[in-house]
Amino acid sequence: MRLRPSSRLVRVLAVLGCLLSIAGCASLPDSSAPQALGTLDRQPTSAEPTPPVSGREPDQLLRDFLTATADPTNRHQAARQFLSPAADVKWDDSAGTTIVDRPDTLRESRTADTATYVIRARKIGELSPDGAYRASDGTLENKVELVKVDGEWRVDDLPSGVIVEQQAFAKSYKRYPLYFPNLAGAAMVPDLRWISARKEQLPQRLLGLLAEGPQQALDPAVRNQLSAPVTLRGPITKANGETDNVGVGAGGVQVDFTGASTLDPKAKDLLATQVVLTLASADVIGPYVLLADGKPLDDRYAASGWQLTDVEDMSPKTVARNRIGLHAVRDGSLMSIGENGITAAPGFFGSTHTLQSVAVSPDGQLVAAVADSGRPEPEPGRTLIIGTYDGQGFPVDTGATFTRPSWPADGSSAWTVVDGEKVKRAVHDRVTGNVSLQDVDISELMAAQNNSNGNVPRTPITELRVSPSGARAALVAGGKVYLAVVTPRPGGRYALTSPLPLAVGLTTPVVSVDWQTDEKVVLVREGNIDPVASVLVDGSGYQAQTTQNLTPPVRVVSASPDREYVADSRAVLELTRNPEGGEYWREVPGLGGNAVPVLPG
């Protein structure tokens, strides 16, 4: 493979080529026993809500009301039973949902027929009407007034929106991913939603949300084949056409799409992949009989329908899988770790001793590395080098610092942050072998960095990892971890937009982060308490990992769907599961204390 820098870069950095030829919660619990949202698989509350208990005191009635708000059925019919007639008319339950932890109901005043209470609680997250979750922090404080109606206490005045206690929320809601193709149509991007619905309601509800499209922030980075002129045609049924208990058991699903018959074969495949992965992830079992205007969407599956195996190649786990094994940077060189031991990588990257960090493209053909420039101060001390795995490396940029590079699954570009505040991507043309350097627009990311609430990143950016699909980026800025959307701009350029804080409320700085799949991020932070944890892309599902055999500080994490490695103060370790189901960290022998693990991406 031929790879050469652009002519402009050759002129600017020619001298470096000669030189180099020689030589890492308030909304999410911060403890060893996190209260992870989304871990409970429970059905919503009964369609026939339990009426208020007669004779309840106002504080008890208010607590019963907060429990009932977890059931959204029929515009929160269960909770509306606790309202006065006037409040039932005024209450806007569509203004969003706030999930809180252990709310207190504090009496402010009371007479024989009226009472005023303040609901005070720690905020966990917020749920939008489309089921999108956002982790949040801080304290909620709402005033609620109650009156007696026919001798029974009822809520008479309350703010718009819904307050749900965390445990009640977990009993009623469950997290489901919707899937949308990335812009290249090569991978599916998960869009997580929280839904309260019975099993037989799920197919219609999920595909209805799919037809409404992705969250607004994610929209620039994905496509949607289930959009105009393609629409759902008629009700969703079992594979044999029956309409009862659709999605329950092994009866399969049949879906008809108006307008889909005009799609080209690639678009039909993407539509089928969206639908099958979305339903399968909700445990709606196939076969999936997909029709276009009453006829088979694809004649290949006319007889038996689609199966999950027909679309798995575009699933997040498959796209993010490790195809090339484990590597490491040791003593400034790129090493390959295999069954026969540890060997230096072929070519420049295995022979130099100047490397600080390395990223190998998912197909194993390209390498992006940060190297010691060897230049005296005040000259830039680091150089970004791009090259082939078994060939030569070429300098493409210099700076005082670079974050470790990151490749999306298609291997089209290596991303890094220069001097803590300039995001760049080294774009590799696989036809010509040329490499060009592009600035990534982060103006929206940093537009409000003086805001003190922690909801926007602050420089320096010390880590940036692009998701396997290329639709999102995880970054560590000011010791906190954020998610951003990779948004295309004219002229083949990109911006990072819509920053979303993850792992809100951690008490120690995050130092390293990596993608396990497009749905989950693994992070490493300072300190001895839960130094390694995972969190989902909507900020939910925070889960601390075992510390067995770890010797903090933990310096870096490198992850894939089936492997996870960290470097702590003494070694590189792999997360290992024993036959009894427990987990522990096991040292990768022979690498030593200064090595850094490298998985593709």
PDB file of N, CA, C and O in Angstrom, residues 490-520:
ATOM      1  N   PRO A 490     -20.056  21.267   4.960  1.00  0.00           N
ATOM      2  CA  PRO A 490     -19.730  21.348   3.528  1.00  0.00           C
ATOM      3  C   PRO A 490     -18.241  21.124   3.274  1.00  0.00           C
ATOM      4  O   PRO A 490     -17.389  21.435   4.112  1.00  0.00           O
ATOM      5  N   GLY A 491     -17.959  20.585   2.089  1.00  0.00           N
ATOM      6  CA  GLY A 491     -16.577  20.374   1.702  1.00  0.00           C
ATOM      7  C   GLY A 491     -15.916  19.172   2.349  1.00  0.00           C
ATOM      8  O   GLY A 491     -14.683  19.083   2.397  1.00  0.00           O
ATOM      9  N   GLY A 492     -16.729  18.224   2.838  1.00  0.00           N
ATOM     10  CA  GLY A 492     -16.167  17.025   3.433  1.00  0.00           C
ATOM     11  C   GLY A 492     -15.581  17.217   4.816  1.00  0.00           C
ATOM     12  O   GLY A 492     -14.818  16.369   5.288  1.00  0.00           O
ATOM     13  N   ARG A 493     -15.929  18.309   5.464  1.00  0.00           N
ATOM     14  CA  ARG A 493     -15.410  18.575   6.806  1.00  0.00           C
ATOM     15  C   ARG A 493     -16.446  18.199   7.863  1.00  0.00           C
ATOM     16  O   ARG A 493     -17.574  17.846   7.539  1.00  0.00           O
ATOM     17  N   TYR A 494     -16.026  18.297   9.141  1.00  0.00           N
ATOM     18  CA  TYR A 494     -16.892  17.850  10.227  1.00  0.00           C
ATOM     19  C   TYR A 494     -16.851  18.815  11.393  1.00  0.00           C
ATOM     20  O   TYR A 494     -15.928  19.617  11.538  1.00  0.00           O
ATOM     21  N   ALA A 495     -17.884  18.708  12.242  1.00  0.00           N
ATOM     22  CA  ALA A 495     -17.958  19.459  13.491  1.00  0.00           C
ATOM     23  C   ALA A 495     -18.382  18.502  14.595  1.00  0.00           C
ATOM     24  O   ALA A 495     -19.014  17.462  14.342  1.00  0.00           O
ATOM     25  N   LEU A 496     -18.031  18.837  15.821  1.00  0.00           N
ATOM     26  CA  LEU A 496     -18.539  18.124  16.985  1.00  0.00           C
ATOM     27  C   LEU A 496     -19.623  18.997  17.609  1.00  0.00           C
ATOM     28  O   LEU A 496     -19.380  20.164  17.932  1.00  0.00           O
ATOM     29  N   THR A 497     -20.825  18.436  17.757  1.00  0.00           N
ATOM     30  CA  THR A 497     -21.977  19.225  18.199  1.00  0.00           C
ATOM     31  C   THR A 497     -22.721  18.509  19.322  1.00  0.00           C
ATOM     32  O   THR A 497     -22.458  17.347  19.625  1.00  0.00           O
ATOM     33  N   SER A 498     -23.679  19.212  19.908  1.00  0.00           N
ATOM     34  CA  SER A 498     -24.623  18.680  20.900  1.00  0.00           C
ATOM     35  C   SER A 498     -23.937  17.920  22.032  1.00  0.00           C
ATOM     36  O   SER A 498     -24.189  16.737  22.245  1.00  0.00           O
ATOM     37  N   PRO A 499     -23.059  18.586  22.784  1.00  0.00           N
ATOM     38  CA  PRO A 499     -22.378  17.878  23.872  1.00  0.00           C
ATOM     39  C   PRO A 499     -23.346  17.414  24.947  1.00  0.00           C
ATOM     40  O   PRO A 499     -24.267  18.136  25.334  1.00  0.00           O
ATOM     41  N   LEU A 500     -23.144  16.192  25.418  1.00  0.00           N
ATOM     42  CA  LEU A 500     -23.987  15.588  26.442  1.00  0.00           C
ATOM     43  C   LEU A 500     -23.091  15.041  27.545  1.00  0.00           C
ATOM     44  O   LEU A 500     -22.218  14.205  27.281  1.00  0.00           O
ATOM     45  N   PRO A 501     -23.234  15.497  28.778  1.00  0.00           N
ATOM     46  CA  PRO A 501     -22.399  14.964  29.853  1.00  0.00           C
ATOM     47  C   PRO A 501     -22.783  13.531  30.191  1.00  0.00           C
ATOM     48  O   PRO A 501     -23.960  13.187  30.254  1.00  0.00           O
ATOM     49  N   LEU A 502     -21.788  12.691  30.378  1.00  0.00           N
ATOM     50  CA  LEU A 502     -21.998  11.317  30.826  1.00  0.00           C
ATOM     51  C   LEU A 502     -21.389  11.160  32.223  1.00  0.00           C
ATOM     52  O   LEU A 502     -20.521  11.923  32.623  1.00  0.00           O
ATOM     53  N   ALA A 503     -21.838  10.140  32.949  1.00  0.00           N
ATOM     54  CA  ALA A 503     -21.295   9.868  34.284  1.00  0.00           C
ATOM     55  C   ALA A 503     -21.274  11.134  35.129  1.00  0.00           C
ATOM     56  O   ALA A 503     -20.257  11.521  35.697  1.00  0.00           O
ATOM     57  N   VAL A 504     -22.437  11.776  35.196  1.00  0.00           N
ATOM     58  CA  VAL A 504     -22.565  13.045  35.912  1.00  0.00           C
ATOM     59  C   VAL A 504     -22.351  12.818  37.406  1.00  0.00           C
ATOM     60  O   VAL A 504     -22.854  11.870  37.990  1.00  0.00           O
ATOM     61  N   GLY A 505     -21.605  13.709  38.043  1.00  0.00           N
ATOM     62  CA  GLY A 505     -21.470  13.680  39.484  1.00  0.00           C
ATOM     63  C   GLY A 505     -20.322  12.867  40.024  1.00  0.00           C
ATOM     64  O   GLY A 505     -20.224  12.683  41.240  1.00  0.00           O
ATOM     65  N   LEU A 506     -19.430  12.377  39.167  1.00  0.00           N
ATOM     66  CA  LEU A 506     -18.262  11.662  39.684  1.00  0.00           C
ATOM     67  C   LEU A 506     -17.396  12.621  40.493  1.00  0.00           C
ATOM     68  O   LEU A 506     -17.242  13.791  40.149  1.00  0.00           O
ATOM     69  N   THR A 507     -16.789  12.093  41.552  1.00  0.00           N
ATOM     70  CA  THR A 507     -16.048  12.956  42.475  1.00  0.00           C
ATOM     71  C   THR A 507     -14.559  13.028  42.172  1.00  0.00           C
ATOM     72  O   THR A 507     -13.841  13.804  42.806  1.00  0.00           O
ATOM     73  N   THR A 508     -14.083  12.245  41.222  1.00  0.00           N
ATOM     74  CA  THR A 508     -12.675  12.314  40.824  1.00  0.00           C
ATOM     75  C   THR A 508     -12.584  12.452  39.313  1.00  0.00           C
ATOM     76  O   THR A 508     -13.483  12.018  38.591  1.00  0.00           O
ATOM     77  N   PRO A 509     -11.518  13.054  38.800  1.00  0.00           N
ATOM     78  CA  PRO A 509     -11.413  13.300  37.357  1.00  0.00           C
ATOM     79  C   PRO A 509     -11.302  12.022  36.535  1.00  0.00           C
ATOM     80  O   PRO A 509     -10.636  11.052  36.941  1.00  0.00           O
ATOM     81  N   VAL A 510     -11.952  12.040  35.373  1.00  0.00           N
ATOM     82  CA  VAL A 510     -11.804  10.965  34.387  1.00  0.00           C
ATOM     83  C   VAL A 510     -10.510  11.198  33.622  1.00  0.00           C
ATOM     84  O   VAL A 510     -10.198  12.333  33.234  1.00  0.00           O
ATOM     85  N   VAL A 511      -9.742  10.135  33.396  1.00  0.00           N
ATOM     86  CA  VAL A 511      -8.459  10.269  32.708  1.00  0.00           C
ATOM     87  C   VAL A 511      -8.431   9.562  31.358  1.00  0.00           C
ATOM     88  O   VAL A 511      -7.599   9.881  30.504  1.00  0.00           O
ATOM     89  N   SER A 512      -9.332   8.588  31.143  1.00  0.00           N
ATOM     90  CA  SER A 512      -9.303   7.842  29.887  1.00  0.00           C
ATOM     91  C   SER A 512     -10.684   7.286  29.601  1.00  0.00           C
ATOM     92  O   SER A 512     -11.475   7.027  30.519  1.00  0.00           O
ATOM     93  N   VAL A 513     -10.991   7.117  28.308  1.00  0.00           N
ATOM     94  CA  VAL A 513     -12.294   6.609  27.898  1.00  0.00           C
ATOM     95  C   VAL A 513     -12.125   5.849  26.591  1.00  0.00           C
ATOM     96  O   VAL A 513     -11.229   6.149  25.792  1.00  0.00           O
ATOM     97  N   ASP A 514     -12.980   4.851  26.369  1.00  0.00           N
ATOM     98  CA  ASP A 514     -12.964   4.137  25.097  1.00  0.00           C
ATOM     99  C   ASP A 514     -14.344   3.541  24.851  1.00  0.00           C
ATOM    100  O   ASP A 514     -15.144   3.364  25.767  1.00  0.00           O
ATOM    101  N   TRP A 515     -14.612   3.247  23.572  1.00  0.00           N
ATOM    102  CA  TRP A 515     -15.885   2.665  23.174  1.00  0.00           C
ATOM    103  C   TRP A 515     -15.819   1.150  23.264  1.00  0.00           C
ATOM    104  O   TRP A 515     -14.905   0.529  22.717  1.00  0.00           O
ATOM    105  N   GLN A 516     -16.808   0.546  23.939  1.00  0.00           N
ATOM    106  CA  GLN A 516     -16.941  -0.905  23.881  1.00  0.00           C
ATOM    107  C   GLN A 516     -17.734  -1.293  22.636  1.00  0.00           C
ATOM    108  O   GLN A 516     -17.350  -2.182  21.889  1.00  0.00           O
ATOM    109  N   THR A 517     -18.859  -0.626  22.441  1.00  0.00           N
ATOM    110  CA  THR A 517     -19.610  -0.640  21.185  1.00  0.00           C
ATOM    111  C   THR A 517     -20.148   0.773  21.009  1.00  0.00           C
ATOM    112  O   THR A 517     -19.887   1.647  21.828  1.00  0.00           O
ATOM    113  N   ASP A 518     -20.937   0.994  19.957  1.00  0.00           N
ATOM    114  CA  ASP A 518     -21.548   2.303  19.763  1.00  0.00           C
ATOM    115  C   ASP A 518     -22.573   2.634  20.839  1.00  0.00           C
ATOM    116  O   ASP A 518     -23.073   3.757  20.887  1.00  0.00           O
ATOM    117  N   GLU A 519     -22.879   1.670  21.713  1.00  0.00           N
ATOM    118  CA  GLU A 519     -23.893   1.878  22.738  1.00  0.00           C
ATOM    119  C   GLU A 519     -23.288   2.127  24.118  1.00  0.00           C
ATOM    120  O   GLU A 519     -23.940   2.685  24.990  1.00  0.00           O
ATOM    121  N   LYS A 520     -22.038   1.725  24.332  1.00  0.00           N
ATOM    122  CA  LYS A 520     -21.469   1.768  25.677  1.00  0.00           C
ATOM    123  C   LYS A 520     -20.042   2.297  25.655  1.00  0.00           C
ATOM    124  O   LYS A 520     -19.256   1.962  24.772  1.00  0.00           O
TER     125      LYS A 520
END
